[in-house]
Short mmCIF file of C-alpha atoms and ligand atoms in Angstrom, two decimals:
data_model
loop_
_atom_site.label_atom_id
_atom_site.label_comp_id
_atom_site.label_asym_id
_atom_site.label_seq_id
_atom_site.Cartn_x
_atom_site.Cartn_y
_atom_site.Cartn_z
CA UNK A 738 37.54 7.63 -123.80
CA UNK A 739 34.44 8.84 -125.02
CA UNK A 740 32.39 12.04 -123.77
CA UNK A 741 28.74 12.26 -124.39
CA UNK A 742 29.37 14.96 -126.74
CA UNK A 743 30.44 12.88 -129.69
CA UNK A 744 27.89 10.45 -129.06
CA UNK A 745 24.77 9.79 -131.09
CA UNK A 746 22.16 11.75 -129.09
CA UNK A 747 19.35 9.39 -129.39
CA UNK A 748 21.93 6.58 -127.93
CA UNK A 749 22.34 8.74 -124.79
CA UNK A 750 18.69 9.47 -124.55
CA UNK A 751 17.00 6.09 -125.17
CA UNK A 752 19.82 3.81 -122.79
CA UNK A 753 17.98 2.57 -119.66
CA UNK A 754 19.83 2.26 -116.77
CA UNK A 755 20.95 -1.32 -115.82
CA UNK A 756 23.66 -0.90 -113.68
CA UNK A 757 22.03 1.03 -110.63
CA UNK A 758 22.52 -1.90 -107.54
CA UNK A 759 18.97 -0.92 -106.06
CA UNK A 760 17.32 -2.24 -109.06
CA UNK A 761 18.45 -5.25 -108.61
CA UNK A 762 16.75 -5.68 -105.31
CA UNK A 763 13.74 -6.34 -107.09
CA UNK A 764 15.39 -9.11 -109.04
CA UNK A 765 17.35 -8.07 -112.75
CA UNK A 766 15.81 -5.56 -114.72
CA UNK A 767 14.65 -7.68 -117.52
CA UNK A 768 12.42 -5.23 -119.21
CA UNK A 769 15.30 -2.87 -119.38
CA UNK A 770 17.56 -5.42 -120.88
CA UNK A 771 15.30 -6.29 -123.31
CA UNK A 772 14.99 -3.26 -124.63
CA UNK A 773 19.15 -2.71 -124.98
CA UNK A 774 18.74 -6.06 -127.13
CA UNK A 775 16.07 -4.39 -129.39
CA UNK A 776 18.21 -1.21 -129.87
CA UNK A 777 19.90 -1.98 -133.10
CA UNK A 778 24.10 -1.71 -132.82
CA UNK A 779 25.52 -1.54 -129.56
CA UNK A 780 24.12 1.01 -126.50
CA UNK A 781 26.35 3.42 -124.90
CA UNK A 782 25.72 3.36 -121.47
CA UNK A 783 26.83 6.00 -118.99
CA UNK A 784 28.46 4.95 -115.80
CA UNK A 785 30.06 6.91 -113.25
CA UNK A 786 32.34 9.80 -115.03
CA UNK A 787 32.27 7.73 -118.38
CA UNK A 788 30.41 5.04 -119.91
CA UNK A 789 30.87 1.37 -121.52
CA UNK A 790 29.26 -0.22 -124.79
CA UNK A 791 26.44 -2.49 -123.35
CA UNK A 792 26.70 -5.81 -125.29
CA UNK A 793 23.53 -7.49 -124.52
CA UNK A 794 22.74 -10.11 -127.27
CA UNK A 795 24.00 -13.77 -127.34
CA UNK A 796 25.69 -13.76 -130.66
CA UNK A 797 27.93 -10.38 -129.87
CA UNK A 798 28.62 -11.51 -126.45
CA UNK A 799 29.67 -15.00 -127.92
CA UNK A 800 32.02 -12.68 -130.52
CA UNK A 801 33.75 -10.55 -127.59
CA UNK A 802 34.63 -13.69 -125.78
CA UNK A 803 36.41 -14.89 -128.13
CA UNK A 804 38.60 -12.67 -129.53
CA UNK A 805 40.66 -11.45 -126.55
CA UNK A 806 43.14 -9.71 -128.95
CA UNK A 807 40.34 -6.90 -129.79
CA UNK A 808 38.92 -7.05 -125.96
CA UNK A 809 41.09 -6.98 -123.29
CA UNK A 810 41.12 -8.41 -119.77
CA UNK A 811 44.13 -6.94 -118.66
CA UNK A 812 43.47 -3.27 -119.37
CA UNK A 813 41.75 -1.08 -116.64
CA UNK A 814 39.60 -3.62 -114.72
CA UNK A 815 37.24 -6.71 -115.26
CA UNK A 816 34.64 -4.83 -113.53
CA UNK A 817 32.56 -2.14 -114.60
CA UNK A 818 34.93 0.70 -112.65
CA UNK A 819 38.63 1.32 -113.28
CA UNK A 820 41.45 0.53 -110.69
CA UNK A 821 44.41 2.39 -110.18
CA UNK A 822 47.31 0.79 -112.12
CA UNK A 823 49.40 -0.17 -109.07
CA UNK A 824 46.03 -1.78 -107.46
CA UNK A 825 45.58 -3.57 -110.45
CA UNK A 826 49.25 -4.68 -110.77
CA UNK A 827 48.97 -5.88 -106.84
CA UNK A 828 45.63 -7.37 -107.24
CA UNK A 829 46.07 -9.16 -110.87
CA UNK A 830 44.90 -12.69 -111.02
CA UNK A 831 44.00 -15.20 -113.98
CA UNK A 832 40.68 -13.02 -114.38
CA UNK A 833 42.88 -10.17 -115.39
CA UNK A 834 45.10 -11.16 -117.76
CA UNK A 835 45.92 -11.65 -121.30
CA UNK A 836 47.94 -13.77 -123.01
CA UNK A 837 50.55 -14.97 -122.91
CA UNK A 838 50.76 -14.43 -118.96
CA UNK A 839 47.12 -15.76 -119.02
CA UNK A 840 47.96 -19.27 -121.03
CA UNK A 841 50.96 -19.72 -118.91
CA UNK A 842 49.29 -19.31 -115.67
CA UNK A 843 46.02 -21.09 -116.89
CA UNK A 844 47.70 -24.17 -118.23
CA UNK A 845 49.55 -24.16 -114.43
CA UNK A 846 46.01 -24.73 -112.86
CA UNK A 847 43.90 -26.15 -115.47
CA UNK A 848 44.89 -29.58 -115.21
CA UNK A 849 42.83 -29.98 -111.85
CA UNK A 850 39.59 -28.92 -113.32
CA UNK A 851 39.59 -30.99 -116.69
CA UNK A 852 36.25 -33.17 -116.76
CA UNK A 853 38.20 -36.14 -115.57
CA UNK A 854 39.94 -34.96 -112.58
CA UNK A 855 36.58 -32.87 -111.04
CA UNK A 856 35.04 -36.18 -111.47
CA UNK A 857 37.31 -37.63 -108.68
CA UNK A 858 35.69 -35.23 -106.34
CA UNK A 859 32.28 -36.49 -106.68
CA UNK A 860 32.27 -38.69 -103.71
CA UNK A 861 33.30 -35.66 -101.76
CA UNK A 862 30.66 -33.41 -102.91
CA UNK A 863 28.32 -36.01 -102.51
CA UNK A 864 29.08 -36.70 -98.85
CA UNK A 865 28.89 -32.71 -98.42
CA UNK A 866 25.61 -32.56 -99.82
CA UNK A 867 23.71 -35.90 -97.94
CA UNK A 868 24.76 -34.35 -94.87
CA UNK A 869 23.14 -31.11 -95.52
CA UNK A 870 20.18 -32.16 -97.28
CA UNK A 871 19.78 -34.44 -94.25
CA UNK A 872 19.83 -31.58 -91.79
CA UNK A 873 17.25 -29.49 -93.83
CA UNK A 874 15.05 -32.19 -93.85
CA UNK A 875 15.32 -33.29 -89.99
CA UNK A 876 15.21 -29.47 -89.06
CA UNK A 877 11.79 -29.09 -91.41
CA UNK A 878 13.51 -26.50 -94.01
CA UNK A 879 14.58 -23.36 -92.87
CA UNK A 880 17.00 -20.56 -95.07
CA UNK A 881 17.78 -22.02 -98.08
CA UNK A 882 20.92 -20.05 -98.17
CA UNK A 883 22.69 -20.70 -94.61
CA UNK A 884 21.47 -24.52 -94.68
CA UNK A 885 22.55 -25.88 -97.97
CA UNK A 886 23.39 -23.42 -100.69
CA UNK A 887 26.35 -21.53 -99.13
CA UNK A 888 27.87 -24.11 -97.09
CA UNK A 889 27.97 -26.62 -99.95
CA UNK A 890 30.52 -25.13 -102.03
CA UNK A 891 32.50 -23.62 -99.47
CA UNK A 892 33.00 -27.09 -97.83
CA UNK A 893 33.97 -28.89 -101.14
CA UNK A 894 36.48 -26.03 -102.10
CA UNK A 895 38.17 -26.30 -98.79
CA UNK A 896 38.39 -30.18 -99.25
CA UNK A 897 39.72 -29.61 -102.24
CA UNK A 898 42.19 -27.35 -101.69
CA UNK A 899 43.54 -29.62 -98.48
CA UNK A 900 42.46 -27.10 -96.12
CA UNK A 901 42.28 -29.29 -92.25
CA UNK A 902 38.36 -29.49 -90.84
CA UNK A 903 39.57 -27.61 -87.83
CA UNK A 904 40.39 -24.51 -89.89
CA UNK A 905 37.20 -24.55 -92.14
CA UNK A 906 35.23 -22.34 -90.06
CA UNK A 907 38.13 -19.67 -90.07
CA UNK A 908 38.27 -19.58 -93.96
CA UNK A 909 34.68 -19.79 -94.23
CA UNK A 910 34.48 -16.43 -92.25
CA UNK A 911 37.07 -15.03 -94.20
CA UNK A 912 34.96 -15.90 -97.26
CA UNK A 913 31.89 -14.31 -95.54
CA UNK A 914 33.97 -10.84 -95.24
CA UNK A 915 35.01 -11.00 -99.08
CA UNK A 916 31.65 -11.54 -100.07
CA UNK A 917 30.89 -8.40 -97.86
CA UNK A 918 33.53 -6.66 -99.91
CA UNK A 919 31.74 -7.04 -102.86
CA UNK A 920 28.64 -5.02 -101.05
CA UNK A 921 28.69 -1.51 -99.87
CA UNK A 922 29.20 -1.99 -96.21
CA UNK A 923 32.46 -3.81 -94.70
CA UNK A 924 32.13 -4.64 -90.86
CA UNK A 925 35.77 -5.16 -90.00
CA UNK A 926 38.21 -2.42 -89.53
CA UNK A 927 41.11 -1.95 -92.05
CA UNK A 928 43.76 -3.42 -89.65
CA UNK A 929 41.77 -6.83 -89.31
CA UNK A 930 43.74 -9.65 -89.00
CA UNK A 931 47.13 -7.76 -88.32
CA UNK A 932 46.92 -5.94 -92.11
CA UNK A 933 49.17 -3.25 -92.79
CA UNK A 934 48.34 -3.30 -96.71
CA UNK A 935 46.46 -0.41 -97.98
CA UNK A 936 43.22 -1.64 -98.87
CA UNK A 937 42.90 -0.86 -102.52
CA UNK A 938 45.73 -3.12 -103.32
CA UNK A 939 43.95 -5.80 -101.90
CA UNK A 940 41.02 -7.96 -103.59
CA UNK A 941 37.77 -6.56 -102.56
CA UNK A 942 39.17 -3.93 -100.59
CA UNK A 943 39.33 -6.21 -98.08
CA UNK A 944 41.18 -6.87 -94.90
CA UNK A 945 40.37 -10.34 -94.89
CA UNK A 946 42.23 -10.95 -98.39
CA UNK A 947 45.61 -10.42 -96.56
CA UNK A 948 44.42 -12.86 -94.03
CA UNK A 949 43.77 -15.36 -97.08
CA UNK A 950 46.88 -14.53 -98.58
CA UNK A 951 48.80 -15.40 -95.25
CA UNK A 952 46.62 -18.46 -94.91
CA UNK A 953 47.96 -19.98 -98.57
CA UNK A 954 51.10 -18.90 -97.98
CA UNK A 955 51.17 -20.90 -94.93
CA UNK A 956 49.84 -24.07 -96.52
CA UNK A 957 52.48 -23.71 -99.57
CA UNK A 958 55.33 -24.06 -97.10
CA UNK A 959 53.83 -27.06 -95.47
CA UNK A 960 53.12 -28.51 -99.12
CA UNK A 961 56.30 -27.86 -100.46
CA UNK A 962 57.61 -30.50 -98.01
CA UNK A 963 54.93 -32.74 -97.87
CA UNK A 964 52.43 -32.97 -100.97
CA UNK A 965 49.09 -34.35 -100.65
CA UNK A 966 46.67 -35.15 -103.37
CA UNK A 967 44.84 -31.82 -103.18
CA UNK A 968 44.92 -28.76 -104.92
CA UNK A 969 47.36 -26.74 -103.07
CA UNK A 970 49.87 -29.49 -103.34
CA UNK A 971 49.21 -29.56 -107.42
CA UNK A 972 49.42 -25.64 -107.58
CA UNK A 973 53.05 -25.79 -105.54
CA UNK A 974 54.12 -28.97 -107.85
CA UNK A 975 52.88 -27.01 -111.24
CA UNK A 976 55.34 -26.39 -114.00
CA UNK A 977 54.52 -25.74 -117.62
CA UNK A 978 57.44 -25.49 -119.62
CA UNK A 979 59.67 -25.22 -117.03
CA UNK A 980 58.06 -22.43 -115.53
CA UNK A 981 56.10 -22.20 -111.70
CA UNK A 982 53.99 -19.93 -110.18
CA UNK A 983 55.43 -16.73 -108.77
CA UNK A 984 54.70 -15.91 -105.26
CA UNK A 985 52.52 -13.14 -106.04
CA UNK A 986 50.32 -15.51 -108.57
CA UNK A 987 50.18 -18.29 -106.21
CA UNK A 988 48.62 -16.04 -103.20
CA UNK A 989 46.24 -14.81 -105.90
CA UNK A 990 45.37 -18.11 -107.57
CA UNK A 991 44.71 -19.64 -103.94
CA UNK A 992 42.84 -16.29 -103.12
CA UNK A 993 40.84 -16.67 -106.88
CA UNK A 994 40.24 -20.57 -105.78
CA UNK A 995 38.29 -19.76 -102.37
CA UNK A 996 36.73 -16.83 -103.71
CA UNK A 997 35.60 -17.54 -107.40
CA UNK A 998 33.03 -20.77 -106.45
CA UNK A 999 31.71 -19.66 -103.46
CA UNK A 1000 29.11 -16.86 -104.03
CA UNK A 1001 28.30 -18.04 -107.69
CA UNK A 1002 27.56 -21.59 -106.63
CA UNK A 1003 25.64 -20.62 -103.82
CA UNK A 1004 23.62 -18.23 -106.23
CA UNK A 1005 23.63 -21.09 -108.59
CA UNK A 1006 22.04 -23.56 -106.11
CA UNK A 1007 19.38 -20.61 -104.66
CA UNK A 1008 17.85 -19.68 -107.50
CA UNK A 1009 17.99 -23.39 -108.34
CA UNK A 1010 15.86 -24.51 -105.31
CA UNK A 1011 13.59 -21.03 -106.14
CA UNK A 1012 12.91 -22.29 -110.01
CA UNK A 1013 12.00 -25.79 -108.77
CA UNK A 1014 9.68 -24.71 -105.84
CA UNK A 1015 7.93 -22.07 -108.18
CA UNK A 1016 7.63 -24.85 -111.30
CA UNK A 1017 6.36 -27.79 -109.41
CA UNK A 1018 5.85 -29.71 -112.91
CA UNK A 1019 9.15 -29.38 -114.08
CA UNK A 1020 10.78 -30.69 -110.86
CA UNK A 1021 8.03 -33.58 -111.63
CA UNK A 1022 9.56 -34.09 -115.10
CA UNK A 1023 12.79 -35.08 -113.22
CA UNK A 1024 11.56 -37.16 -110.99
CA UNK A 1025 9.68 -39.01 -113.75
CA UNK A 1026 13.05 -39.47 -115.35
CA UNK A 1027 16.18 -38.34 -113.50
CA UNK A 1028 18.30 -38.76 -117.02
CA UNK A 1029 16.85 -34.81 -117.50
CA UNK A 1030 19.44 -34.11 -114.41
CA UNK A 1031 21.97 -33.36 -117.26
CA UNK A 1032 19.91 -31.02 -118.77
CA UNK A 1033 18.28 -29.52 -115.88
CA UNK A 1034 21.76 -28.93 -114.56
CA UNK A 1035 22.22 -26.60 -117.63
CA UNK A 1036 18.80 -24.94 -117.16
CA UNK A 1037 19.48 -23.87 -113.75
CA UNK A 1038 22.59 -22.19 -114.79
CA UNK A 1039 21.05 -20.15 -117.50
CA UNK A 1040 18.11 -19.39 -115.28
CA UNK A 1041 20.26 -18.32 -112.34
CA UNK A 1042 23.24 -16.52 -114.31
CA UNK A 1043 25.33 -15.89 -111.02
CA UNK A 1044 27.35 -13.76 -112.83
CA UNK A 1045 25.41 -11.06 -114.69
CA UNK A 1046 28.37 -9.58 -116.64
CA UNK A 1047 32.02 -9.24 -117.64
CA UNK A 1048 33.89 -6.18 -118.76
CA UNK A 1049 36.35 -5.96 -121.49
CA UNK A 1050 38.53 -3.11 -123.14
CA UNK A 1051 39.09 -2.57 -126.55
CA UNK A 1052 42.62 -2.81 -127.33
CA UNK A 1053 42.29 -1.00 -130.40
CA UNK A 1054 39.64 0.98 -132.78
CA UNK A 1055 37.08 -2.15 -134.01
CA UNK A 1056 33.71 -2.80 -135.55
CA UNK A 1057 30.74 -4.60 -133.45
CA UNK A 1058 27.12 -4.66 -134.87
CA UNK A 1059 27.94 -1.78 -136.83
CA UNK A 1060 29.00 0.05 -134.12
CA UNK A 1061 32.09 1.67 -134.08
CA UNK A 1062 34.21 1.47 -130.88
CA UNK A 1063 37.59 3.26 -129.90
CA UNK A 1064 40.60 1.82 -128.26
CA UNK A 1065 40.46 2.36 -124.43
CA UNK A 1066 36.24 1.93 -124.73
CA UNK A 1067 34.83 -0.11 -121.93
CA UNK A 1068 32.72 -2.88 -123.48
CA UNK A 1069 30.88 -5.19 -121.12
CA UNK A 1070 28.95 -8.49 -122.00
CA UNK A 1071 25.94 -8.35 -120.33
CA UNK A 1072 25.12 -12.59 -119.58
CA UNK A 1073 22.02 -12.07 -117.73
CA UNK A 1074 20.25 -10.53 -120.95
CA UNK A 1075 22.30 -12.71 -123.30
CA UNK A 1076 20.87 -15.88 -121.53
CA UNK A 1077 17.42 -14.44 -122.00
CA UNK A 1078 18.19 -13.86 -126.03
CA UNK A 1079 15.10 -14.28 -127.73
CA UNK A 1080 17.51 -15.34 -131.01
CA UNK A 1081 18.98 -17.84 -129.35
CA UNK A 1082 16.25 -19.27 -126.85
CA UNK A 1083 12.93 -20.29 -127.58
CA UNK A 1084 10.42 -18.99 -124.99
CA UNK A 1085 13.31 -17.81 -123.02
CA UNK A 1086 11.61 -16.78 -119.82
CA UNK A 1087 10.29 -20.38 -119.36
CA UNK A 1088 12.45 -22.70 -117.18
CA UNK A 1089 12.42 -25.99 -119.00
CA UNK A 1090 14.25 -28.65 -117.50
CA UNK A 1091 14.55 -30.74 -120.58
CA UNK A 1092 15.67 -27.44 -122.82
CA UNK A 1093 17.92 -28.54 -125.63
CA UNK A 1094 20.95 -27.40 -127.04
CA UNK A 1095 21.63 -24.99 -124.30
CA UNK A 1096 24.61 -22.49 -125.02
CA UNK A 1097 23.91 -20.53 -121.78
CA UNK A 1098 26.76 -17.86 -120.86
CA UNK A 1099 26.68 -18.78 -117.15
CA UNK A 1100 30.36 -19.55 -117.30
CA UNK A 1101 31.21 -16.81 -120.09
CA UNK A 1102 30.77 -16.56 -123.37
CA UNK A 1103 33.33 -18.99 -124.44
CA UNK A 1104 37.10 -17.91 -125.11
CA UNK A 1105 40.17 -18.55 -122.86
CA UNK A 1106 38.59 -16.81 -119.86
CA UNK A 1107 35.63 -19.45 -119.62
CA UNK A 1108 35.19 -20.23 -116.08
CA UNK A 1109 37.87 -22.55 -115.01
CA UNK A 1110 35.53 -24.12 -112.19
CA UNK A 1111 32.65 -24.88 -114.69
CA UNK A 1112 32.69 -28.53 -114.40
CA UNK A 1113 33.21 -28.32 -110.50
CA UNK A 1114 30.03 -26.00 -110.65
CA UNK A 1115 28.14 -28.13 -112.66
CA UNK A 1116 28.57 -31.03 -110.97
CA UNK A 1117 27.94 -29.38 -107.60
CA UNK A 1118 24.10 -28.60 -109.21
CA UNK A 1119 24.00 -32.11 -110.43
CA UNK A 1120 24.91 -33.80 -107.42
CA UNK A 1121 22.55 -31.67 -105.31
CA UNK A 1122 19.54 -32.72 -107.97
CA UNK A 1123 20.48 -36.33 -107.81
CA UNK A 1124 20.49 -36.55 -104.05
CA UNK A 1125 16.92 -34.58 -103.89
CA UNK A 1126 15.89 -36.88 -106.59
CA UNK A 1127 16.76 -39.94 -104.76
CA UNK A 1128 14.79 -38.47 -101.79
CA UNK A 1129 11.59 -37.59 -103.91
CA UNK A 1130 12.31 -34.19 -102.03
CA UNK A 1131 10.01 -31.46 -103.41
CA UNK A 1132 10.69 -27.64 -102.07
CA UNK A 1133 8.25 -25.30 -100.84
CA UNK A 1134 9.10 -21.64 -100.98
CA UNK A 1135 8.14 -20.32 -97.60
CA UNK A 1136 9.23 -16.78 -97.90
CA UNK A 1137 10.15 -14.07 -99.99
CA UNK A 1138 13.78 -14.10 -101.09
CA UNK A 1139 16.27 -10.96 -99.90
CA UNK A 1140 18.22 -10.12 -102.79
CA UNK A 1141 21.48 -8.99 -103.18
CA UNK A 1142 22.06 -5.23 -104.11
CA UNK A 1143 24.56 -5.68 -106.42
CA UNK A 1144 24.39 -5.40 -110.60
CA UNK A 1145 27.54 -8.13 -110.39
CA UNK A 1146 26.47 -11.15 -108.55
CA UNK A 1147 22.84 -12.33 -109.01
CA UNK A 1148 22.97 -13.44 -105.04
CA UNK A 1149 20.24 -14.16 -102.71
CA UNK A 1150 21.05 -13.37 -98.98
CA UNK A 1151 18.15 -15.36 -97.77
CA UNK A 1152 14.80 -17.57 -98.87
CA UNK A 1153 12.99 -19.89 -96.69
CA UNK A 1154 12.21 -23.48 -98.09
CA UNK A 1155 10.77 -26.53 -96.34
CA UNK A 1156 10.15 -30.13 -97.42
CA UNK A 1157 7.13 -31.13 -99.39
CA UNK A 1158 6.46 -34.75 -99.36
CA UNK A 1159 3.64 -35.26 -101.65
CA UNK A 1160 5.11 -38.83 -102.63
CA UNK B 1285 24.15 -35.12 -145.57
CA UNK B 1286 24.28 -34.12 -141.90
CA UNK B 1287 25.68 -37.48 -140.91
CA UNK B 1288 28.59 -37.65 -143.38
CA UNK B 1289 32.18 -38.73 -141.95
CA UNK B 1290 34.47 -35.32 -141.12
CA UNK B 1291 37.92 -35.64 -139.69
CA UNK B 1292 38.96 -32.95 -136.91
CA UNK B 1293 42.19 -32.00 -135.57
CA UNK B 1294 43.22 -29.74 -132.70
CA UNK B 1295 45.20 -26.70 -132.73
CA UNK B 1296 47.44 -27.53 -129.67
CA UNK B 1297 48.63 -23.79 -129.71
CA UNK B 1298 44.91 -22.53 -129.29
CA UNK B 1299 43.87 -24.87 -126.91
CA UNK B 1300 43.30 -23.81 -123.49
CA UNK B 1301 42.38 -26.96 -122.08
CA UNK B 1302 38.82 -26.24 -120.55
CA UNK B 1303 37.95 -29.80 -121.62
CA UNK B 1304 34.55 -29.16 -123.26
CA UNK B 1305 35.38 -31.41 -126.69
CA UNK B 1306 36.00 -34.39 -124.04
CA UNK B 1307 33.12 -33.69 -122.42
CA UNK B 1308 30.55 -33.66 -125.72
CA UNK B 1309 32.86 -36.39 -127.51
CA UNK B 1310 34.83 -38.36 -125.18
CA UNK B 1311 35.58 -41.02 -127.78
CA UNK B 1312 37.57 -38.72 -130.18
CA UNK B 1313 39.19 -36.04 -127.98
CA UNK B 1314 41.07 -36.56 -124.85
CA UNK B 1315 43.31 -33.87 -122.36
CA UNK B 1316 46.37 -34.89 -121.53
CA UNK B 1317 46.85 -34.72 -117.99
CA UNK B 1318 50.25 -33.30 -117.46
CA UNK B 1319 50.31 -30.35 -120.17
CA UNK B 1320 46.25 -30.03 -120.35
CA UNK B 1321 46.01 -29.90 -123.81
CA UNK B 1322 43.53 -31.66 -125.95
CA UNK B 1323 44.51 -34.16 -128.71
CA UNK B 1324 42.55 -36.32 -131.21
CA UNK B 1325 42.50 -40.02 -130.44
CA UNK B 1326 40.99 -42.61 -132.42
CA UNK B 1327 40.67 -41.62 -136.06
CA UNK B 1328 39.03 -38.30 -135.38
CA UNK B 1329 35.94 -39.20 -137.34
CA UNK B 1330 32.60 -37.77 -136.51
CA UNK B 1331 29.88 -37.31 -138.03
CA UNK B 1332 29.25 -33.80 -139.73
CA UNK B 1333 26.55 -32.32 -137.61
CA UNK B 1334 28.39 -33.35 -134.37
CA UNK B 1335 31.49 -32.29 -135.74
CA UNK B 1336 30.39 -28.72 -136.18
CA UNK B 1337 29.05 -28.49 -132.56
CA UNK B 1338 32.47 -29.27 -130.99
CA UNK B 1339 34.06 -27.10 -133.31
CA UNK B 1340 31.58 -23.98 -132.80
CA UNK B 1341 31.73 -24.68 -128.66
CA UNK B 1342 35.19 -24.76 -128.21
CA UNK B 1343 36.10 -21.99 -126.55
CA UNK B 1344 40.02 -21.78 -127.84
CA UNK B 1345 38.68 -22.22 -131.44
CA UNK B 1346 41.13 -24.86 -131.52
CA UNK B 1347 39.22 -27.28 -133.15
CA UNK B 1348 38.82 -27.59 -137.05
CA UNK B 1349 37.42 -29.85 -139.51
CA UNK B 1350 39.94 -31.21 -141.92
CA UNK B 1351 38.88 -33.80 -143.94
CA UNK B 1352 35.53 -33.91 -145.12
CA UNK B 1353 33.00 -36.53 -146.77
CA UNK B 1354 34.82 -39.35 -145.49
CA UNK B 1355 31.79 -41.61 -146.41
CA UNK B 1356 31.58 -44.47 -143.54
CA UNK B 1357 35.49 -45.02 -143.65
CA UNK B 1358 36.26 -46.89 -140.31
C1 LIG C 2055 27.80 -21.87 -110.61
C2 LIG C 2055 28.83 -21.46 -110.34
C3 LIG C 2055 30.07 -20.51 -111.10
C4 LIG C 2055 29.72 -19.44 -112.46
C5 LIG C 2055 28.45 -18.95 -112.70
C6 LIG C 2055 30.85 -18.88 -112.60
C7 LIG C 2055 31.11 -17.85 -113.63
C8 LIG C 2055 32.34 -17.68 -113.56
C9 LIG C 2055 32.35 -16.34 -115.45
C10 LIG C 2055 31.36 -15.72 -115.95
C11 LIG C 2055 33.63 -16.37 -115.38
C12 LIG C 2055 34.05 -15.46 -116.49
C13 LIG C 2055 34.16 -15.91 -117.80
C14 LIG C 2055 34.77 -15.07 -118.72
O1 LIG C 2055 35.34 -14.19 -118.24
O2 LIG C 2055 34.98 -15.03 -120.00
C15 LIG C 2055 34.63 -17.21 -114.60
C16 LIG C 2055 35.53 -17.24 -114.37
C17 LIG C 2055 36.33 -17.91 -113.38
N1 LIG C 2055 35.84 -18.99 -112.26
FE1 LIG C 2055 33.87 -19.33 -112.27
N2 LIG C 2055 32.22 -19.77 -111.86
C18 LIG C 2055 31.18 -20.75 -111.47
C19 LIG C 2055 32.25 -21.07 -110.24
C20 LIG C 2055 33.57 -21.27 -110.15
C21 LIG C 2055 33.77 -22.41 -109.38
C22 LIG C 2055 33.59 -23.44 -108.64
C23 LIG C 2055 35.41 -21.91 -109.39
C24 LIG C 2055 36.53 -22.90 -109.03
C25 LIG C 2055 36.78 -23.39 -107.89
C26 LIG C 2055 35.52 -21.06 -110.26
C27 LIG C 2055 36.83 -20.62 -111.00
C28 LIG C 2055 36.80 -19.13 -111.91
C29 LIG C 2055 38.24 -18.58 -112.11
C30 LIG C 2055 39.52 -19.07 -111.67
C31 LIG C 2055 37.91 -17.96 -113.19
C32 LIG C 2055 39.04 -17.31 -113.96
C33 LIG C 2055 39.19 -18.04 -115.19
C34 LIG C 2055 40.18 -17.27 -116.17
O3 LIG C 2055 40.01 -15.59 -116.54
O4 LIG C 2055 40.72 -17.83 -116.94
N3 LIG C 2055 34.59 -20.62 -110.87
N4 LIG C 2055 33.37 -18.21 -113.89
S1 LIG C 2056 37.33 -27.75 -126.32
FE1 LIG C 2056 38.67 -26.20 -127.52
S2 LIG C 2056 40.18 -25.13 -125.98
FE2 LIG C 2056 38.91 -27.02 -124.94
S3 LIG C 2056 39.93 -28.54 -124.44
FE3 LIG C 2056 39.10 -29.07 -126.30
S4 LIG C 2056 40.07 -27.95 -127.87
FE4 LIG C 2056 41.09 -27.69 -125.90
#
């Protein structure tokens, strides 16, 4: 670990702060990130009682992502702060694991998320989307997050997992408590849902995680005897080289699947709607030529960058961009910055639905941890655009967005939209 | 020279089964449904420029060009 004493003084003085969560109430601090990109080498960014190397350019985020033997996901945590060893162990999921465990776990679940197997769920995604959009139009608009962006992904993943309709409100409630756990305030007591586990041992320090574990375990028991065509049955039956999920691996995976695609996809759908409302000529291009929906989907993902960073920890002394990194140093990839890197994206602050060769890092910079749900998330954005295009639905933004106070998820808590029929 | 044909191969030890290759070049790559590892179907031939894109985008760095300049062989 590094103290500020052995740092080049210039790095300490000049590093603009990009972690203060309240900055994000006004949106991503792009000016500060651009300053960091312009610094040669890597910038050392103070954080709590230590700091991290801020990786803000596309090329280096790519390198860190693709060299997991140098930059570990299993040490410390993949968020900015370290977890205590026992908490990390109890909470460990796919996302904070290195090979060979990671390879084994990922292969057990990956089959359900290949492009081909995700396309099987297209009709489910479409039905859910149609229902929400029709309601939005009938109501003459309202809070886009509440009416479309939030319910769509949670309904999709619950259907895929095989959660019965009558339980879905309960799981939506749990998932909302988890989202809360990523912010500063928990509104439920530590013993909610009969929880007796110390909160720091639970994902997001939330008693709702305990409830989700219990629910997932119930489903596992049930599917063991009566397998269905759903994700839980896939997890129960999955076998790779004779190995299956252990109980704690299963429940962390169930939890990750319920959570990982929710706030993220919701964020993409919210920023997507905002970008289309703010750039009506870009949406017009899509309406005139629906074959642009594919590139528009990628541009929305780049534009939204729902997950603004991920952290790794150096496994050994190494060097990147001419900067010496010591074993144990935190290395944080700022996707929010890489996705605006002027060295890679022409006119990066322009929202361009026809952008060609859009190698954005919304799903990470590649490497083994690349978002498992990437094709599902793409499908959700694409189907929404298709259904909007079918209705020639244009959006007009009626209120300023209320943004999440978070340096991690680029969240939108609410934003008013109304349908505009100029066609 | 960018459309010269080359042959690609997958190192199955490195493949993480994300399916980017299948998305980009469905004629050449296919993920096995059971073990979720990519293999080359067909003869593995691609124009060099397209081969370079999949090699570059494969998150596992599992794809390589194994033979160059196989001019227009089918
Ligand atoms: C627009 C929506 C989404 C975005 C922006 C997003 C973003 C990300 C990012 C940045 C990572 C970390 C990549 C890395 O560390 O290199 C990740 C990992 C992951 N995502 Fe997503 N995600 C989205 C949707 C989903 C969905 C729908 C699911 C599944 C149901 C999902 C499941 C996962 C899982 C399981 C991981 C861990 C993968 C691993 O460590 O091997 N995500 N996602
Ligand atoms: S893109 Fe690479 S890692 Fe992904 S499935 Fe294809 S070969 Fe495997």
